[in-house]
Each structure stands twice: as C-alpha cells, then as structure tokens.
PDB file of C-alpha atoms in Angstrom:
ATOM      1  CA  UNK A  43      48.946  18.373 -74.475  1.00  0.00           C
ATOM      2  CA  UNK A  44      52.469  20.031 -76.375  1.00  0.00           C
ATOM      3  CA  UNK A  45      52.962  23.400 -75.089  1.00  0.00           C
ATOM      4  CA  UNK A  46      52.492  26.113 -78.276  1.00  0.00           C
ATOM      5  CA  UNK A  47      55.131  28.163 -78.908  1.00  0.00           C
ATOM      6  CA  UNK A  48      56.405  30.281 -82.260  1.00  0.00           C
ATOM      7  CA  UNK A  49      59.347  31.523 -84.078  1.00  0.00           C
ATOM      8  CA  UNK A  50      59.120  33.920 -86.684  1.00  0.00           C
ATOM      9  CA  UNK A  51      61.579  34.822 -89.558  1.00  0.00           C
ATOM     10  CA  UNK A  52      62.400  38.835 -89.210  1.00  0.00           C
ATOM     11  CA  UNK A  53      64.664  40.080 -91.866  1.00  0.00           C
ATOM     12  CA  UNK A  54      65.582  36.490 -92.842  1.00  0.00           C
ATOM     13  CA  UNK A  55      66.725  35.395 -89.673  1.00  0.00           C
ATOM     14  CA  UNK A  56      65.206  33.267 -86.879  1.00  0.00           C
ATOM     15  CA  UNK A  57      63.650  35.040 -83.471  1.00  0.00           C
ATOM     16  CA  UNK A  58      61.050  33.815 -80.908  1.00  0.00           C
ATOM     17  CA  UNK A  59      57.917  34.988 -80.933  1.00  0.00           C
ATOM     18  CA  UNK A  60      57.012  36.711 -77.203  1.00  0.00           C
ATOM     19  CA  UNK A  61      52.944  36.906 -78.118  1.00  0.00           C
ATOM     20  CA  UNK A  62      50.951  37.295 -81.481  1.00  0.00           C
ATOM     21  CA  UNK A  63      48.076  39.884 -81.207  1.00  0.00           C
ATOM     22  CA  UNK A  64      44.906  39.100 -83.628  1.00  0.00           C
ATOM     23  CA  UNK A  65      42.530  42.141 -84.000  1.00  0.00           C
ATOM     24  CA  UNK A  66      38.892  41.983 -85.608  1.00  0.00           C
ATOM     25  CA  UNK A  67      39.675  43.216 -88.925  1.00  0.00           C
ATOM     26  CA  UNK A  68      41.269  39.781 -89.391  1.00  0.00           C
ATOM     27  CA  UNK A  69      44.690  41.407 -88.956  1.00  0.00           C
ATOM     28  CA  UNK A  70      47.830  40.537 -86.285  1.00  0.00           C
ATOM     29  CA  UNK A  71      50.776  41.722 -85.072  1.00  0.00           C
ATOM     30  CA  UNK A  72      54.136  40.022 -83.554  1.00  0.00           C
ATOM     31  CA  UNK A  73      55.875  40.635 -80.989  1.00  0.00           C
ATOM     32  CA  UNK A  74      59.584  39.122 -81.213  1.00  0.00           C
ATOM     33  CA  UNK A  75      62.511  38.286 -78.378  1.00  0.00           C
ATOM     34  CA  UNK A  76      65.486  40.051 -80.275  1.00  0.00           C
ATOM     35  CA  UNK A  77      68.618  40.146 -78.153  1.00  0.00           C
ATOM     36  CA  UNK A  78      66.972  39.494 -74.890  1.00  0.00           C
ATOM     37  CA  UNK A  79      64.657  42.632 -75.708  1.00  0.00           C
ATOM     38  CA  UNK A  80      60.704  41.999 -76.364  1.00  0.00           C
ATOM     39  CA  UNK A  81      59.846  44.321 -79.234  1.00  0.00           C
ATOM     40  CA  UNK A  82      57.538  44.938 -82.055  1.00  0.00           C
ATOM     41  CA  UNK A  83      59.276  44.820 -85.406  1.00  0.00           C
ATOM     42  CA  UNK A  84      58.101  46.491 -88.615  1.00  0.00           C
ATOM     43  CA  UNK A  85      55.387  43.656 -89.231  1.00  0.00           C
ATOM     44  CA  UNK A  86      56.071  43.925 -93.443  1.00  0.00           C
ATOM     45  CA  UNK A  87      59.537  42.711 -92.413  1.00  0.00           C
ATOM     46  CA  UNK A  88      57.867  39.102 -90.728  1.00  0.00           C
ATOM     47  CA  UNK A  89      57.998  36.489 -93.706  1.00  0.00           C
ATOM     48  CA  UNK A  90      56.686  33.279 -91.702  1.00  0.00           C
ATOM     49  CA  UNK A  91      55.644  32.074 -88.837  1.00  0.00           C
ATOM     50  CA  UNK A  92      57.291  28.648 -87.622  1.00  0.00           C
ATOM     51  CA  UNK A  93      55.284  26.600 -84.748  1.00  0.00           C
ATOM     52  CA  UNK A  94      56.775  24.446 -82.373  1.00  0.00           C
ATOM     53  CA  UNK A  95      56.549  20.486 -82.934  1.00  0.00           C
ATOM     54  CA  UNK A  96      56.559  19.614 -79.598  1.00  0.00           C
ATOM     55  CA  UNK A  97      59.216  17.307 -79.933  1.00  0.00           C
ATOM     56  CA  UNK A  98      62.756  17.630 -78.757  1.00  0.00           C
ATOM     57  CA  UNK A  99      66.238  16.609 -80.723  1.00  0.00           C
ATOM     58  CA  UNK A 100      68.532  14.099 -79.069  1.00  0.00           C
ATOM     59  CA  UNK A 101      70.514  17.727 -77.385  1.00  0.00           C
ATOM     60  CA  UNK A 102      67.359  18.880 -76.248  1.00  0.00           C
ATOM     61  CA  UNK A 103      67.249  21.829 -78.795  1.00  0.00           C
ATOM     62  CA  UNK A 104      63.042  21.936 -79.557  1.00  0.00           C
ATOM     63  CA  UNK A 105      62.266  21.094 -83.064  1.00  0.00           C
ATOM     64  CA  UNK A 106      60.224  23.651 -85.201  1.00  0.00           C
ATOM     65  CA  UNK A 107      58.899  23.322 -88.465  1.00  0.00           C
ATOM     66  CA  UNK A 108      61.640  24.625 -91.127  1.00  0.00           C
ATOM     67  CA  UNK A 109      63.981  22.869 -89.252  1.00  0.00           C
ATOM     68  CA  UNK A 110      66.909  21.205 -91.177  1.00  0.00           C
ATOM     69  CA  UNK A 111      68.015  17.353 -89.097  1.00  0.00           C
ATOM     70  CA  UNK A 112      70.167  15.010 -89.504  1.00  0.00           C
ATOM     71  CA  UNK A 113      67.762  12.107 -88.532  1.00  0.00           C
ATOM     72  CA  UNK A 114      69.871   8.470 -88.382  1.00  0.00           C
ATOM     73  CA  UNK A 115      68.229   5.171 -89.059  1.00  0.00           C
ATOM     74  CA  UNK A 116      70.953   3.376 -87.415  1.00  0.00           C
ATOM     75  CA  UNK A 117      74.340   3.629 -86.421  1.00  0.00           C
ATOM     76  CA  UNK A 118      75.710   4.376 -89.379  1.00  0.00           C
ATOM     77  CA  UNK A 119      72.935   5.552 -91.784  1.00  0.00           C
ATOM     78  CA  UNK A 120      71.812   8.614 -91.409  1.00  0.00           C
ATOM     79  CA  UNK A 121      69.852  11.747 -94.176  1.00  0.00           C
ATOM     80  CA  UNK A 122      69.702  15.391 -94.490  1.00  0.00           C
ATOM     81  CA  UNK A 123      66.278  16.465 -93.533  1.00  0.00           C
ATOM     82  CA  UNK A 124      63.641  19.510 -93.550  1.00  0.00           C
ATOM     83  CA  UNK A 125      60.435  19.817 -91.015  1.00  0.00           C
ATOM     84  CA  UNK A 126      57.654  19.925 -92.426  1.00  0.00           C
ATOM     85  CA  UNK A 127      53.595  20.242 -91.207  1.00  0.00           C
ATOM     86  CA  UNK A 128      51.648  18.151 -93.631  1.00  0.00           C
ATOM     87  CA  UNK A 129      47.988  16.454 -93.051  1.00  0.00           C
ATOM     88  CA  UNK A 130      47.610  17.783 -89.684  1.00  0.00           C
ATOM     89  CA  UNK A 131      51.851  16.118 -88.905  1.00  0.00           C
ATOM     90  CA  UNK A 132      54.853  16.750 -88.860  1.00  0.00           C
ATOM     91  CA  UNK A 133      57.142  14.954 -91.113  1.00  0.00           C
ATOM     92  CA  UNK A 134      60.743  14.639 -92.294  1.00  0.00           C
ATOM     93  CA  UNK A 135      61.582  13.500 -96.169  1.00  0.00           C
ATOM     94  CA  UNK A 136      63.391  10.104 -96.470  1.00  0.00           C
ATOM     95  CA  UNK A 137      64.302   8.738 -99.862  1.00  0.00           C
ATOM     96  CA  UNK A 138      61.092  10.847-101.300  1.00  0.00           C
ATOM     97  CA  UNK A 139      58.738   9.783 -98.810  1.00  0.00           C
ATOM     98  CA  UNK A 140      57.517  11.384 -95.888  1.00  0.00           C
ATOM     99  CA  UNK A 141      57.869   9.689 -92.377  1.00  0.00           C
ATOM    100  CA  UNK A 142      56.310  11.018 -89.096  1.00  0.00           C
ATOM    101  CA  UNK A 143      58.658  12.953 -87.157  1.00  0.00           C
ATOM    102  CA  UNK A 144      57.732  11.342 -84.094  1.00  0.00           C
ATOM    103  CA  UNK A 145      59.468   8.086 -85.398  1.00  0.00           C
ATOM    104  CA  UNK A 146      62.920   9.593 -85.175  1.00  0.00           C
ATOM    105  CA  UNK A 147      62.746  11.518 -81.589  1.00  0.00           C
ATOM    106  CA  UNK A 148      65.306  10.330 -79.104  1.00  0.00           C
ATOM    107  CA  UNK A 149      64.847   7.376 -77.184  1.00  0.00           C
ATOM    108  CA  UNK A 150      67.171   6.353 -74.323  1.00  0.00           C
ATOM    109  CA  UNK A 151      65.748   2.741 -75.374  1.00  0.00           C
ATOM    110  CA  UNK A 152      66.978   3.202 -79.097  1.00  0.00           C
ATOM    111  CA  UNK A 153      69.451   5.292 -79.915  1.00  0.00           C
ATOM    112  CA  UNK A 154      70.076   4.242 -83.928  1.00  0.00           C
ATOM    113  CA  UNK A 155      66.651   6.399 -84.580  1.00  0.00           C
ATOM    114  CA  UNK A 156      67.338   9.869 -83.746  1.00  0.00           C
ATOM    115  CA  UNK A 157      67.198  13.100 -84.643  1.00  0.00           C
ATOM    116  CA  UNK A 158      69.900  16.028 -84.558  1.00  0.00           C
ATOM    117  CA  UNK A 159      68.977  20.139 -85.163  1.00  0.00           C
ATOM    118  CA  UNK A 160      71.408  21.294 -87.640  1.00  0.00           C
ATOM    119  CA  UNK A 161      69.957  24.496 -88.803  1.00  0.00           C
ATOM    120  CA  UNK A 162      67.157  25.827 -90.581  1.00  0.00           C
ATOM    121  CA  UNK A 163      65.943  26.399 -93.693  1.00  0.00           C
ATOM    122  CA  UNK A 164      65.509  29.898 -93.766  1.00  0.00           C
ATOM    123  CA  UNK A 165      69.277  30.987 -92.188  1.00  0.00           C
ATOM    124  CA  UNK A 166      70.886  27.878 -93.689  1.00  0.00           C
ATOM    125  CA  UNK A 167      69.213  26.704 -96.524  1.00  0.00           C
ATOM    126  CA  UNK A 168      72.573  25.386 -97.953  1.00  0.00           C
ATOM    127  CA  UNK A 169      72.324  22.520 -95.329  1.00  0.00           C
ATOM    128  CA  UNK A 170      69.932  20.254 -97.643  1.00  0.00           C
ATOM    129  CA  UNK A 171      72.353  20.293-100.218  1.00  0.00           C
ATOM    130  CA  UNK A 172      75.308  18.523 -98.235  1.00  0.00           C
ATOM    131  CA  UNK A 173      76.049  15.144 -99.253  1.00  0.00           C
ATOM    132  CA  UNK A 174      75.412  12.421 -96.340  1.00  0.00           C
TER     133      UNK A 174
END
C-alpha cells in the first residue's frame, strides 16, 4: 500500500499539506508546513491540491502530480514531461501519448528508463516549454 500524502498550492507556490479537515457541510480546511511552521492559511488562497504518486525520482525526491520530469528512454533520449492522474494512473506525455509513470521509475537494473524532478507546473510552468 503507497503511503498518502499532499501538497497544496498557497499563493502560487508549493507547501506540504500537515492534515486536511472535512466537516459535514461537505466543506474542508488545510493545514500547510510553511517554513517549518504548521499553520492554517486563508483557505480562498489554496488553488489545488496535489497527491503523492507514490513513486520516487532517480534522487529520491517523491513525485507528485503537477510535477514537471525529465523522463529518459535511454542514454541519450530523453522528454520534457508533466504528472498527470488520469483513469485511476498516473501518467507522463510522450510524443502525444500517455505512458504509465511507473514505466520510467528508477531501476538499479535499468538505468536508460528514468525519471528526474525538475520542477512543477505551478512554480515553473516555463519548464515544458524548453527544448530537449
């Protein structure tokens, strides 16, 4: 079972999410790791909530949806990608289609199908632009 875990974007930029509160009324409030402080921020300020692939880059860095990867297909071959949740999976776009993220995690067996955390799309949405 992958361990659940958030990120929310706060005043378009990335912080962890601490705990998420859900009321009856349907309603919910965040509460965000900001510079090692735990706090609850104006909620109107939270535009999204990112969740955690389970899946780690070839650095270790965790992978979230909204993440922007380099993800190689061999040595020398690699793309510009964005994580994204679709079907029930998470996927990264290669030459228009989508491929299952899981098929480009590091592998100490393989190491010309990767993955590398480059940014996001939310503080560096610029990244998916970049020529390979």
């Amino acid at each position: 079972m992958r361990e659940i875990k958030y990120r929310a974007v706060y005043k378009n930029k990335v912080y962890q999410v601490h705990s998420i509160e859900f009321y009856l009324d349907g309603t919910y409030s965040v509460l965000l790791r900001i510079d090692k402080d735990v706090t609850y921020p104006d909620q109107s300020d939270i535009s999204v909530i990112i969740e955690f692939t389970g899946l780690q880059d070839k650095t270790g860095q965790d992978v979230y949806e909204g993440d922007i990867v380099r993800a190689s297909y061999s040595i020398m071959q690699y793309e510009i990608s964005k994580v994204e949740f679709k079907r029930g999976i998470f996927f990264v776009l290669k030459n228009g289609r989508y491929h299952p993220l899981s098929e480009f995690m590091y592998n100490s067996n393989d190491r010309t199908k990767d993955i590398e955390i480059i940014g996001n799309i939310y503080e560096n949405p610029e990244l998916l632009h970049e020529e390979n």
